[in-house]
Amino acid sequence: MTGPGFRVLYDERMIQGRLNALADDIARAMAPDLIAIAILKGSFIFAADLIRALHARGLSPHVDFMTLSSYGTATQSSGTVTLLRDAEIDVRGQQVLLLDDILDSGRTLAFASRHLADKGAATVKTCVLLDKYAAKGNALAKADFAAFACPDDFVVGYGMDYAHMYRELPFVAVLDQKGVRD
Ligand code: IMP
Ligand code: MG
């Protein structure tokens, strides 16, 4: 199922192993009734697996979603983050855990953290599947929890897309140029 055009970085077994360790870290650091806010769309599979790993550790997160956009269908960030849909849960005085697929420039997490702090969240911690910071540095925000370091390549799978494709792949893979059709 890896076909031409993909180079697998992290397979299902590696991802589940790291999510269990991440859930241990989060369970030690945060209140059991934390609010988990997943940033759509790229984090939906990561969030689904992580919140079940949190449940297995006795946490009972309240779960909500916000939709932010910084990418169109290109592989480069537009540089502006837009709030397309806000979370509905009242975050005032609460511990919030923001979940995103990738920390790249850090603009998305910086924007979302500031937005939730402005709405009165007591603390906002950030958790990403992939952190590109180690590959290039200079991120505007850093993640409190990260499952994997990620090379500064365009990656897809496990919820992440290129032009709405490849979210269904169970692994994280680098998309080679020959997999990019425009
Ligand atoms: P940042 O705002 O530059 O940190 O970008 C983070 C957002 O860009 C994430 O929410 C991802 O959705 C998206 N993104 C960054 N790199 C990639 C990638 O390699 N593949 C897919 N999406 C990416
Ligand atoms: Mg995203």
PDB file of C-alpha atoms and ligand atoms in Angstrom:
ATOM      1  CA  MET A   1       0.000   0.000   0.000  1.00  0.00           C
ATOM      2  CA  THR A   2       3.067   2.249   0.070  1.00  0.00           C
ATOM      3  CA  GLY A   3       3.190   2.513  -3.738  1.00  0.00           C
ATOM      4  CA  PRO A   4       5.482   4.812  -5.679  1.00  0.00           C
ATOM      5  CA  GLY A   5       5.549   8.409  -4.409  1.00  0.00           C
ATOM      6  CA  PHE A   6       5.626   7.677  -0.659  1.00  0.00           C
ATOM      7  CA  ARG A   7       8.508   7.161   1.724  1.00  0.00           C
ATOM      8  CA  VAL A   8       7.144   5.886   5.043  1.00  0.00           C
ATOM      9  CA  LEU A   9       8.567   7.705   8.078  1.00  0.00           C
ATOM     10  CA  TYR A  10       6.368   6.295  10.847  1.00  0.00           C
ATOM     11  CA  ASP A  11       4.196   3.203  10.552  1.00  0.00           C
ATOM     12  CA  GLU A  12       1.117   2.267  12.596  1.00  0.00           C
ATOM     13  CA  ARG A  13       3.043   0.361  15.246  1.00  0.00           C
ATOM     14  CA  MET A  14       5.536   3.194  15.798  1.00  0.00           C
ATOM     15  CA  ILE A  15       2.724   5.752  16.007  1.00  0.00           C
ATOM     16  CA  GLN A  16       0.720   3.790  18.587  1.00  0.00           C
ATOM     17  CA  GLY A  17       3.844   3.226  20.684  1.00  0.00           C
ATOM     18  CA  ARG A  18       4.678   6.934  20.770  1.00  0.00           C
ATOM     19  CA  LEU A  19       1.056   7.935  21.464  1.00  0.00           C
ATOM     20  CA  ASN A  20       1.033   5.716  24.547  1.00  0.00           C
ATOM     21  CA  ALA A  21       4.203   7.400  25.851  1.00  0.00           C
ATOM     22  CA  LEU A  22       2.769  10.835  25.033  1.00  0.00           C
ATOM     23  CA  ALA A  23      -0.463  10.003  26.880  1.00  0.00           C
ATOM     24  CA  ASP A  24       1.616   8.990  29.924  1.00  0.00           C
ATOM     25  CA  ASP A  25       3.360  12.395  29.830  1.00  0.00           C
ATOM     26  CA  ILE A  26       0.069  14.285  29.439  1.00  0.00           C
ATOM     27  CA  ALA A  27      -1.582  12.305  32.250  1.00  0.00           C
ATOM     28  CA  ARG A  28       1.276  13.316  34.566  1.00  0.00           C
ATOM     29  CA  ALA A  29       1.187  16.986  33.560  1.00  0.00           C
ATOM     30  CA  MET A  30      -2.498  17.870  33.251  1.00  0.00           C
ATOM     31  CA  ALA A  31      -5.792  17.693  35.146  1.00  0.00           C
ATOM     32  CA  PRO A  32      -8.033  14.666  34.363  1.00  0.00           C
ATOM     33  CA  ASP A  33     -10.861  16.936  33.164  1.00  0.00           C
ATOM     34  CA  LEU A  34      -8.757  18.893  30.692  1.00  0.00           C
ATOM     35  CA  ILE A  35     -10.313  20.279  27.521  1.00  0.00           C
ATOM     36  CA  ALA A  36      -8.799  18.767  24.380  1.00  0.00           C
ATOM     37  CA  ILE A  37      -9.242  20.973  21.316  1.00  0.00           C
ATOM     38  CA  ALA A  38      -8.191  19.407  18.032  1.00  0.00           C
ATOM     39  CA  ILE A  39      -7.325  21.713  15.154  1.00  0.00           C
ATOM     40  CA  LEU A  40      -9.093  20.480  12.038  1.00  0.00           C
ATOM     41  CA  LYS A  41      -8.642  19.012   9.697  1.00  0.00           C
ATOM     42  CA  GLY A  42      -5.182  17.471   9.854  1.00  0.00           C
ATOM     43  CA  SER A  43      -5.294  16.328  13.493  1.00  0.00           C
ATOM     44  CA  PHE A  44      -8.528  14.325  13.420  1.00  0.00           C
ATOM     45  CA  ILE A  45      -6.980  10.851  13.371  1.00  0.00           C
ATOM     46  CA  PHE A  46      -4.182  11.788  15.788  1.00  0.00           C
ATOM     47  CA  ALA A  47      -6.770  13.286  18.167  1.00  0.00           C
ATOM     48  CA  ALA A  48      -9.037  10.226  17.920  1.00  0.00           C
ATOM     49  CA  ASP A  49      -6.205   7.890  18.890  1.00  0.00           C
ATOM     50  CA  LEU A  50      -4.718  10.187  21.546  1.00  0.00           C
ATOM     51  CA  ILE A  51      -7.953  10.860  23.442  1.00  0.00           C
ATOM     52  CA  ARG A  52      -8.570   7.106  23.659  1.00  0.00           C
ATOM     53  CA  ALA A  53      -5.037   6.656  25.009  1.00  0.00           C
ATOM     54  CA  LEU A  54      -5.861   9.376  27.575  1.00  0.00           C
ATOM     55  CA  HIS A  55      -9.043   7.508  28.521  1.00  0.00           C
ATOM     56  CA  ALA A  56      -6.988   4.349  29.063  1.00  0.00           C
ATOM     57  CA  ARG A  57      -4.968   6.354  31.627  1.00  0.00           C
ATOM     58  CA  GLY A  58      -8.011   7.499  33.585  1.00  0.00           C
ATOM     59  CA  LEU A  59      -8.432  10.938  32.024  1.00  0.00           C
ATOM     60  CA  SER A  60     -11.825  12.177  30.857  1.00  0.00           C
ATOM     61  CA  PRO A  61     -11.140  15.024  28.447  1.00  0.00           C
ATOM     62  CA  HIS A  62     -13.900  17.282  27.205  1.00  0.00           C
ATOM     63  CA  VAL A  63     -13.369  17.320  23.441  1.00  0.00           C
ATOM     64  CA  ASP A  64     -13.956  20.074  20.926  1.00  0.00           C
ATOM     65  CA  PHE A  65     -12.609  21.185  17.556  1.00  0.00           C
ATOM     66  CA  MET A  66     -11.586  24.375  15.865  1.00  0.00           C
ATOM     67  CA  THR A  67     -10.940  24.790  12.169  1.00  0.00           C
ATOM     68  CA  LEU A  68      -7.976  26.903  11.158  1.00  0.00           C
ATOM     69  CA  SER A  69      -6.508  27.350   7.751  1.00  0.00           C
ATOM     70  CA  SER A  70      -3.059  28.390   6.660  1.00  0.00           C
ATOM     71  CA  TYR A  71      -2.610  26.103   3.697  1.00  0.00           C
ATOM     72  CA  GLY A  72      -4.688  26.070   0.536  1.00  0.00           C
ATOM     73  CA  THR A  73      -3.884  23.138  -1.650  1.00  0.00           C
ATOM     74  CA  ALA A  74      -0.240  24.147  -1.995  1.00  0.00           C
ATOM     75  CA  THR A  75       2.640  22.643  -0.077  1.00  0.00           C
ATOM     76  CA  GLN A  76       3.774  26.030   1.199  1.00  0.00           C
ATOM     77  CA  SER A  77       2.123  27.954   4.054  1.00  0.00           C
ATOM     78  CA  SER A  78       0.283  31.112   3.016  1.00  0.00           C
ATOM     79  CA  GLY A  79       1.671  32.788   6.147  1.00  0.00           C
ATOM     80  CA  THR A  80      -1.746  33.947   7.394  1.00  0.00           C
ATOM     81  CA  VAL A  81      -3.838  31.897   9.772  1.00  0.00           C
ATOM     82  CA  THR A  82      -7.621  32.164   9.429  1.00  0.00           C
ATOM     83  CA  LEU A  83     -10.180  31.008  12.001  1.00  0.00           C
ATOM     84  CA  LEU A  84     -12.838  29.183   9.974  1.00  0.00           C
ATOM     85  CA  ARG A  85     -14.753  27.686  12.918  1.00  0.00           C
ATOM     86  CA  ASP A  86     -14.260  28.310  16.635  1.00  0.00           C
ATOM     87  CA  ALA A  87     -14.573  25.747  19.450  1.00  0.00           C
ATOM     88  CA  GLU A  88     -17.898  25.805  21.322  1.00  0.00           C
ATOM     89  CA  ILE A  89     -16.805  24.743  24.821  1.00  0.00           C
ATOM     90  CA  ASP A  90     -16.373  27.571  27.335  1.00  0.00           C
ATOM     91  CA  VAL A  91     -12.652  27.488  28.120  1.00  0.00           C
ATOM     92  CA  ARG A  92     -12.696  30.155  30.877  1.00  0.00           C
ATOM     93  CA  GLY A  93     -10.531  29.031  33.798  1.00  0.00           C
ATOM     94  CA  GLN A  94      -9.874  25.636  32.192  1.00  0.00           C
ATOM     95  CA  GLN A  95      -6.759  23.642  31.286  1.00  0.00           C
ATOM     96  CA  VAL A  96      -6.694  23.328  27.519  1.00  0.00           C
ATOM     97  CA  LEU A  97      -4.671  20.869  25.469  1.00  0.00           C
ATOM     98  CA  LEU A  98      -4.422  21.958  21.832  1.00  0.00           C
ATOM     99  CA  LEU A  99      -3.848  19.122  19.373  1.00  0.00           C
ATOM    100  CA  ASP A 100      -2.403  19.635  15.925  1.00  0.00           C
ATOM    101  CA  ASP A 101      -0.820  17.427  13.317  1.00  0.00           C
ATOM    102  CA  ILE A 102       2.363  19.392  12.612  1.00  0.00           C
ATOM    103  CA  LEU A 103       4.303  22.262  14.087  1.00  0.00           C
ATOM    104  CA  ASP A 104       5.994  23.912  11.134  1.00  0.00           C
ATOM    105  CA  SER A 105       6.478  27.692  11.349  1.00  0.00           C
ATOM    106  CA  GLY A 106       4.471  27.634  14.596  1.00  0.00           C
ATOM    107  CA  ARG A 107       2.023  30.267  13.321  1.00  0.00           C
ATOM    108  CA  THR A 108      -1.004  27.986  13.675  1.00  0.00           C
ATOM    109  CA  LEU A 109      -0.302  27.030  17.297  1.00  0.00           C
ATOM    110  CA  ALA A 110       0.707  30.591  18.228  1.00  0.00           C
ATOM    111  CA  PHE A 111      -2.569  31.881  16.768  1.00  0.00           C
ATOM    112  CA  ALA A 112      -4.699  29.182  18.437  1.00  0.00           C
ATOM    113  CA  SER A 113      -2.968  29.533  21.829  1.00  0.00           C
ATOM    114  CA  ARG A 114      -3.433  33.312  21.810  1.00  0.00           C
ATOM    115  CA  HIS A 115      -7.072  32.953  20.768  1.00  0.00           C
ATOM    116  CA  LEU A 116      -7.834  30.556  23.647  1.00  0.00           C
ATOM    117  CA  ALA A 117      -5.909  32.675  26.165  1.00  0.00           C
ATOM    118  CA  ASP A 118      -7.938  35.687  24.992  1.00  0.00           C
ATOM    119  CA  LYS A 119     -11.100  33.654  25.662  1.00  0.00           C
ATOM    120  CA  GLY A 120      -9.928  33.111  29.256  1.00  0.00           C
ATOM    121  CA  ALA A 121      -8.318  29.661  29.304  1.00  0.00           C
ATOM    122  CA  ALA A 122      -6.278  29.229  32.495  1.00  0.00           C
ATOM    123  CA  THR A 123      -3.509  27.294  30.740  1.00  0.00           C
ATOM    124  CA  VAL A 124      -2.997  26.263  27.137  1.00  0.00           C
ATOM    125  CA  LYS A 125      -0.610  23.414  26.409  1.00  0.00           C
ATOM    126  CA  THR A 126       0.152  22.243  22.897  1.00  0.00           C
ATOM    127  CA  CYS A 127       0.604  18.736  21.575  1.00  0.00           C
ATOM    128  CA  VAL A 128       1.603  17.780  18.042  1.00  0.00           C
ATOM    129  CA  LEU A 129       2.172  14.555  16.205  1.00  0.00           C
ATOM    130  CA  LEU A 130       5.121  15.948  14.247  1.00  0.00           C
ATOM    131  CA  ASP A 131       7.563  18.710  15.106  1.00  0.00           C
ATOM    132  CA  LYS A 132       9.593  20.176  12.243  1.00  0.00           C
ATOM    133  CA  TYR A 133      11.344  22.572  14.626  1.00  0.00           C
ATOM    134  CA  ALA A 134      14.401  20.358  15.146  1.00  0.00           C
ATOM    135  CA  ALA A 135      14.934  20.253  11.381  1.00  0.00           C
ATOM    136  CA  LYS A 136      15.033  24.019  10.934  1.00  0.00           C
ATOM    137  CA  GLY A 137      14.536  25.981  14.187  1.00  0.00           C
ATOM    138  CA  ASN A 138      12.965  29.453  14.506  1.00  0.00           C
ATOM    139  CA  ALA A 139       9.400  28.274  15.200  1.00  0.00           C
ATOM    140  CA  LEU A 140       7.074  31.034  16.438  1.00  0.00           C
ATOM    141  CA  ALA A 141       5.654  28.611  19.002  1.00  0.00           C
ATOM    142  CA  LYS A 142       7.002  25.429  20.514  1.00  0.00           C
ATOM    143  CA  ALA A 143       5.015  22.341  21.413  1.00  0.00           C
ATOM    144  CA  ASP A 144       4.755  21.174  25.021  1.00  0.00           C
ATOM    145  CA  PHE A 145       4.320  17.596  23.793  1.00  0.00           C
ATOM    146  CA  ALA A 146       5.429  16.109  20.463  1.00  0.00           C
ATOM    147  CA  ALA A 147       5.286  12.511  19.303  1.00  0.00           C
ATOM    148  CA  PHE A 148       8.000  12.675  16.627  1.00  0.00           C
ATOM    149  CA  ALA A 149      10.562  14.995  15.139  1.00  0.00           C
ATOM    150  CA  CYS A 150       9.911  15.477  11.447  1.00  0.00           C
ATOM    151  CA  PRO A 151      12.260  16.353   8.593  1.00  0.00           C
ATOM    152  CA  ASP A 152      11.515  19.578   6.770  1.00  0.00           C
ATOM    153  CA  ASP A 153       9.703  17.727   3.968  1.00  0.00           C
ATOM    154  CA  PHE A 154       6.042  17.689   2.977  1.00  0.00           C
ATOM    155  CA  VAL A 155       4.374  14.747   4.689  1.00  0.00           C
ATOM    156  CA  VAL A 156       0.974  13.092   4.310  1.00  0.00           C
ATOM    157  CA  GLY A 157      -1.074  10.306   5.855  1.00  0.00           C
ATOM    158  CA  TYR A 158      -2.532   9.605   9.311  1.00  0.00           C
ATOM    159  CA  GLY A 159      -4.957  12.524   8.792  1.00  0.00           C
ATOM    160  CA  MET A 160      -2.645  14.815   6.830  1.00  0.00           C
ATOM    161  CA  ASP A 161      -3.384  15.681   3.250  1.00  0.00           C
ATOM    162  CA  TYR A 162      -2.055  16.994   0.034  1.00  0.00           C
ATOM    163  CA  ALA A 163      -4.996  18.654  -1.794  1.00  0.00           C
ATOM    164  CA  HIS A 164      -7.518  16.572   0.238  1.00  0.00           C
ATOM    165  CA  MET A 165      -5.816  13.299  -0.657  1.00  0.00           C
ATOM    166  CA  TYR A 166      -3.951  10.712   1.449  1.00  0.00           C
ATOM    167  CA  ARG A 167      -5.591  11.409   4.854  1.00  0.00           C
ATOM    168  CA  GLU A 168      -6.711   7.764   5.021  1.00  0.00           C
ATOM    169  CA  LEU A 169      -3.209   6.300   4.980  1.00  0.00           C
ATOM    170  CA  PRO A 170      -2.427   4.555   8.300  1.00  0.00           C
ATOM    171  CA  PHE A 171       1.210   5.741   8.233  1.00  0.00           C
ATOM    172  CA  VAL A 172       3.062   9.067   7.986  1.00  0.00           C
ATOM    173  CA  ALA A 173       5.020   9.370   4.752  1.00  0.00           C
ATOM    174  CA  VAL A 174       7.035  11.908   2.822  1.00  0.00           C
ATOM    175  CA  LEU A 175       5.311  12.714  -0.437  1.00  0.00           C
ATOM    176  CA  ASP A 176       7.849  12.636  -3.249  1.00  0.00           C
ATOM    177  CA  GLN A 177       7.593  15.242  -6.004  1.00  0.00           C
ATOM    178  CA  LYS A 178       6.274  12.585  -8.362  1.00  0.00           C
ATOM    179  CA  GLY A 179       3.242  12.179  -6.073  1.00  0.00           C
ATOM    180  CA  VAL A 180       2.447  15.892  -6.504  1.00  0.00           C
ATOM    181  CA  ARG A 181       0.305  16.464  -9.529  1.00  0.00           C
ATOM    182  CA  ASP A 182       0.273  20.253  -9.983  1.00  0.00           C
TER     183      ASP A 182
HETATM  184  P1  IMP B   1       2.537  26.275  10.809  1.00  0.00           P
HETATM  185  O1  IMP B   1       1.423  27.229  11.098  1.00  0.00           O
HETATM  186  O2  IMP B   1       3.528  26.812   9.820  1.00  0.00           O
HETATM  187  O3  IMP B   1       3.206  25.725  12.070  1.00  0.00           O
HETATM  188  O4  IMP B   1       1.916  25.072  10.024  1.00  0.00           O
HETATM  189  C1  IMP B   1       1.209  24.104  10.667  1.00  0.00           C
HETATM  190  C2  IMP B   1       0.058  23.655   9.800  1.00  0.00           C
HETATM  191  O5  IMP B   1       0.453  23.490   8.442  1.00  0.00           O
HETATM  192  C3  IMP B   1      -0.376  22.302  10.300  1.00  0.00           C
HETATM  193  O6  IMP B   1      -1.608  22.464  10.975  1.00  0.00           O
HETATM  194  C4  IMP B   1      -0.513  21.466   9.071  1.00  0.00           C
HETATM  195  O7  IMP B   1      -1.882  21.297   8.787  1.00  0.00           O
HETATM  196  C5  IMP B   1       0.108  22.231   7.938  1.00  0.00           C
HETATM  197  N1  IMP B   1       1.338  21.570   7.486  1.00  0.00           N
HETATM  198  C6  IMP B   1       2.617  21.941   7.713  1.00  0.00           C
HETATM  199  N2  IMP B   1       3.483  21.099   7.157  1.00  0.00           N
HETATM  200  C7  IMP B   1       2.731  20.157   6.541  1.00  0.00           C
HETATM  201  C8  IMP B   1       3.054  18.948   5.806  1.00  0.00           C
HETATM  202  O8  IMP B   1       4.224  18.584   5.596  1.00  0.00           O
HETATM  203  N3  IMP B   1       2.003  18.214   5.365  1.00  0.00           N
HETATM  204  C9  IMP B   1       0.706  18.564   5.583  1.00  0.00           C
HETATM  205  N4  IMP B   1       0.351  19.663   6.274  1.00  0.00           N
HETATM  206  C10 IMP B   1       1.353  20.444   6.749  1.00  0.00           C
HETATM  207 MG    MG B   2      -3.498  21.753   9.954  1.00  0.00          MG
END
